[in-house]
Amino acid sequence: DHQGAWIDETAGLFPANERSRRRIAAEAAWTAFAMERDLPLVIFRLPGIYGPGRSALDAVRAGRARRIDKKGQVFNRMHVDDIAQVLAASIARPEADALFNLADDEPSVQHEVIDYACRLLGVAPPPLIAFEEAGLSEMAASFYADNKRIRNDRMKEKLGIVLRYPSYREGLDAIFAASG
C-alpha cells in the first residue's frame, strides 16, 4: 500500500494484508532458491487480470457487477493478452535477476470500469455503494487495502513492450467486439 502514490520496482514493500505478506514471502523464497542454485530469476508483479470470460463485461452480463466507491482508491489492471506479451518478450530477451511491475497505463477507479462496461452493453449501471456499506467478504475487502499507481516504464523499456490495451477502455472494447 502506498496510499495512491505512483510506484516503480524500487518502492518499499508495505503489505496491507496477509495475502500481500504471502506474496512478499514467496518472492523472497524464490530469490533465495535461485541464489542458492546460481539460477537466473525474473519476478513479475501482477495487477488485477482481466480478459475474455473474466472482465467487467462478464460481471455486468451475469448481474454480479457492483459499483463500489472508496474515496481516492485506484486499481491497477492488465489485459491477459498484454501479460502474455510481456512473458513472451521476457523469454525472447532474458534478463537475469529482473523484477517487473506489470500493469496497463491507467490505474483507475473500480466503478468507472463498471460504468464503461455498462455503456458498451447499453444497460444502466448498478447503484454506487460506499465501500463502508458494501458488506464485502474479507477477501473482496482485502483488494481495497492496497492503493497505489503502478508505473510500468521498466517493463516497456527493458522488454520493448507496446501495450495492446493501454487502459481498460481498449481492453473492454476488444472483448466486447469479439463477443459479437
Short mmCIF file of C-alpha atoms in Angstrom, two decimals:
data_model
loop_
_atom_site.label_atom_id
_atom_site.label_comp_id
_atom_site.label_asym_id
_atom_site.label_seq_id
_atom_site.Cartn_x
_atom_site.Cartn_y
_atom_site.Cartn_z
CA ASP A 1 0.00 0.00 0.00
CA HIS A 2 1.35 3.41 -0.99
CA GLN A 3 -1.78 5.46 -0.33
CA GLY A 4 -2.37 6.14 -4.03
CA ALA A 5 1.18 7.28 -4.87
CA TRP A 6 2.95 6.28 -8.09
CA ILE A 7 5.46 3.48 -7.52
CA ASP A 8 8.04 1.57 -9.52
CA GLU A 9 10.08 -1.57 -8.82
CA THR A 10 12.25 0.29 -6.27
CA ALA A 11 9.32 1.18 -3.99
CA GLY A 12 9.33 -0.19 -0.48
CA LEU A 13 7.04 -3.09 0.33
CA PHE A 14 4.30 -2.18 2.79
CA PRO A 15 1.87 -5.11 2.92
CA ALA A 16 -1.63 -4.15 3.99
CA ASN A 17 -2.95 -7.70 4.43
CA GLU A 18 -1.97 -11.34 4.77
CA ARG A 19 -2.20 -12.01 1.03
CA SER A 20 0.36 -9.26 0.40
CA ARG A 21 2.63 -10.63 3.12
CA ARG A 22 2.47 -14.08 1.48
CA ARG A 23 3.41 -12.57 -1.89
CA ILE A 24 6.45 -10.88 -0.36
CA ALA A 25 7.45 -14.15 1.32
CA ALA A 26 7.07 -16.01 -1.99
CA GLU A 27 9.33 -13.51 -3.76
CA ALA A 28 11.93 -13.89 -1.02
CA ALA A 29 11.73 -17.70 -1.18
CA TRP A 30 12.15 -17.76 -4.97
CA THR A 31 15.03 -15.28 -4.75
CA ALA A 32 16.80 -17.43 -2.14
CA PHE A 33 16.16 -20.60 -4.19
CA ALA A 34 17.65 -19.02 -7.33
CA MET A 35 20.65 -17.55 -5.48
CA GLU A 36 21.47 -20.86 -3.76
CA ARG A 37 21.50 -22.63 -7.12
CA ASP A 38 23.01 -19.81 -9.18
CA LEU A 39 19.90 -19.70 -11.38
CA PRO A 40 18.51 -16.69 -13.22
CA LEU A 41 15.25 -15.34 -11.84
CA VAL A 42 12.68 -12.94 -13.24
CA ILE A 43 9.86 -11.81 -10.97
CA PHE A 44 6.65 -10.41 -12.40
CA ARG A 45 4.37 -8.49 -10.04
CA LEU A 46 0.89 -8.81 -11.48
CA PRO A 47 -2.06 -6.44 -11.10
CA GLY A 48 -5.73 -7.34 -11.49
CA ILE A 49 -6.01 -9.62 -14.51
CA TYR A 50 -8.90 -9.40 -16.95
CA GLY A 51 -9.71 -10.72 -20.39
CA PRO A 52 -12.37 -12.64 -22.31
CA GLY A 53 -14.58 -14.51 -19.86
CA ARG A 54 -13.12 -12.56 -16.94
CA SER A 55 -13.97 -8.90 -17.25
CA ALA A 56 -16.33 -6.17 -16.13
CA LEU A 57 -18.46 -7.05 -19.16
CA ASP A 58 -18.90 -10.59 -17.84
CA ALA A 59 -19.77 -9.30 -14.37
CA VAL A 60 -22.39 -6.92 -15.78
CA ARG A 61 -23.89 -9.62 -18.03
CA ALA A 62 -24.06 -12.05 -15.09
CA GLY A 63 -25.74 -9.46 -12.86
CA ARG A 64 -22.94 -9.55 -10.28
CA ALA A 65 -21.30 -6.20 -11.07
CA ARG A 66 -21.12 -3.77 -8.19
CA ARG A 67 -20.01 -0.16 -8.27
CA ILE A 68 -18.11 0.40 -5.04
CA ASP A 69 -16.74 3.78 -4.08
CA LYS A 70 -13.80 4.15 -1.74
CA LYS A 71 -12.57 7.73 -1.89
CA GLY A 72 -9.14 8.02 -3.54
CA GLN A 73 -8.89 4.27 -4.25
CA VAL A 74 -7.49 3.13 -7.59
CA PHE A 75 -6.81 -0.29 -9.01
CA ASN A 76 -4.17 -1.43 -11.44
CA ARG A 77 -5.11 -3.99 -14.03
CA MET A 78 -3.80 -5.59 -17.20
CA HIS A 79 -5.38 -7.49 -20.05
CA VAL A 80 -4.30 -11.13 -20.17
CA ASP A 81 -3.04 -10.70 -23.77
CA ASP A 82 -0.66 -7.97 -22.62
CA ILE A 83 0.56 -10.18 -19.78
CA ALA A 84 1.26 -12.93 -22.31
CA GLN A 85 3.07 -10.39 -24.49
CA VAL A 86 5.33 -9.45 -21.55
CA LEU A 87 6.13 -13.08 -20.76
CA ALA A 88 6.98 -13.81 -24.40
CA ALA A 89 9.21 -10.70 -24.55
CA SER A 90 10.98 -11.78 -21.36
CA ILE A 91 11.67 -15.21 -22.83
CA ALA A 92 12.96 -13.60 -26.04
CA ARG A 93 15.12 -11.11 -24.10
CA PRO A 94 16.11 -12.92 -20.92
CA GLU A 95 17.40 -10.66 -18.18
CA ALA A 96 18.57 -12.48 -15.08
CA ASP A 97 17.68 -11.06 -11.69
CA ALA A 98 14.96 -8.82 -13.10
CA LEU A 99 11.83 -7.55 -11.40
CA PHE A 100 8.96 -6.15 -13.42
CA ASN A 101 5.77 -4.42 -12.37
CA LEU A 102 3.05 -5.37 -14.81
CA ALA A 103 0.13 -3.01 -15.30
CA ASP A 104 -1.55 -1.02 -18.01
CA ASP A 105 -1.02 2.73 -18.29
CA GLU A 106 -4.07 3.85 -16.35
CA PRO A 107 -4.76 2.96 -12.73
CA SER A 108 -8.44 3.68 -12.31
CA VAL A 109 -11.41 3.69 -10.02
CA GLN A 110 -13.34 0.41 -9.93
CA HIS A 111 -16.75 1.91 -10.53
CA GLU A 112 -15.56 3.76 -13.66
CA VAL A 113 -14.69 0.40 -15.24
CA ILE A 114 -18.17 -0.94 -14.46
CA ASP A 115 -19.70 2.29 -15.85
CA TYR A 116 -17.78 1.81 -19.10
CA ALA A 117 -18.83 -1.83 -19.40
CA CYS A 118 -22.46 -0.83 -18.86
CA ARG A 119 -22.20 1.82 -21.59
CA LEU A 120 -20.81 -0.76 -24.02
CA LEU A 121 -23.64 -3.15 -23.19
CA GLY A 122 -26.29 -0.42 -23.27
CA VAL A 123 -27.52 -1.08 -19.75
CA ALA A 124 -27.95 1.12 -16.70
CA PRO A 125 -25.11 0.81 -14.20
CA PRO A 126 -25.82 -0.63 -10.78
CA PRO A 127 -26.07 1.91 -7.94
CA LEU A 128 -22.90 3.38 -6.45
CA ILE A 129 -22.29 1.93 -2.99
CA ALA A 130 -19.92 3.37 -0.39
CA PHE A 131 -17.14 0.94 0.49
CA GLU A 132 -18.16 1.02 4.16
CA GLU A 133 -21.71 -0.04 3.25
CA ALA A 134 -20.84 -2.66 0.62
CA GLY A 135 -20.71 -5.63 3.02
CA LEU A 136 -17.77 -7.18 1.18
CA SER A 137 -16.27 -10.50 2.17
CA GLU A 138 -12.88 -10.38 3.87
CA MET A 139 -11.20 -11.45 0.62
CA ALA A 140 -13.06 -8.87 -1.51
CA ALA A 141 -12.39 -6.11 1.02
CA SER A 142 -8.67 -7.00 1.05
CA PHE A 143 -8.36 -5.79 -2.56
CA TYR A 144 -9.27 -2.31 -1.31
CA ALA A 145 -6.47 -2.34 1.32
CA ASP A 146 -3.72 -1.65 -1.22
CA ASN A 147 -3.82 1.66 -3.04
CA LYS A 148 -1.06 2.51 -5.47
CA ARG A 149 -0.48 3.62 -9.03
CA ILE A 150 1.94 1.22 -10.69
CA ARG A 151 4.50 2.54 -13.15
CA ASN A 152 5.23 0.15 -16.00
CA ASP A 153 8.16 2.04 -17.53
CA ARG A 154 10.75 -0.67 -16.83
CA MET A 155 8.60 -3.34 -18.46
CA LYS A 156 8.23 -1.19 -21.57
CA GLU A 157 11.85 -0.09 -21.78
CA LYS A 158 13.65 -3.34 -20.94
CA LEU A 159 11.30 -5.65 -22.84
CA GLY A 160 10.27 -3.35 -25.69
CA ILE A 161 6.59 -3.59 -24.80
CA VAL A 162 3.92 -1.55 -26.53
CA LEU A 163 0.67 -2.35 -24.81
CA ARG A 164 -2.17 -3.56 -26.99
CA TYR A 165 -4.60 -2.40 -24.30
CA PRO A 166 -3.11 0.66 -22.55
CA SER A 167 -6.27 1.11 -20.48
CA TYR A 168 -9.38 -0.83 -19.53
CA ARG A 169 -11.28 1.00 -22.28
CA GLU A 170 -9.28 -0.54 -25.16
CA GLY A 171 -9.34 -3.91 -23.42
CA LEU A 172 -13.10 -3.88 -22.85
CA ASP A 173 -13.70 -2.57 -26.38
CA ALA A 174 -11.79 -5.57 -27.80
CA ILE A 175 -13.59 -8.07 -25.56
CA PHE A 176 -16.94 -6.54 -26.49
CA ALA A 177 -16.15 -6.57 -30.22
CA ALA A 178 -15.05 -10.22 -30.06
CA SER A 179 -18.16 -11.29 -28.17
CA GLY A 180 -20.46 -10.44 -31.05
#
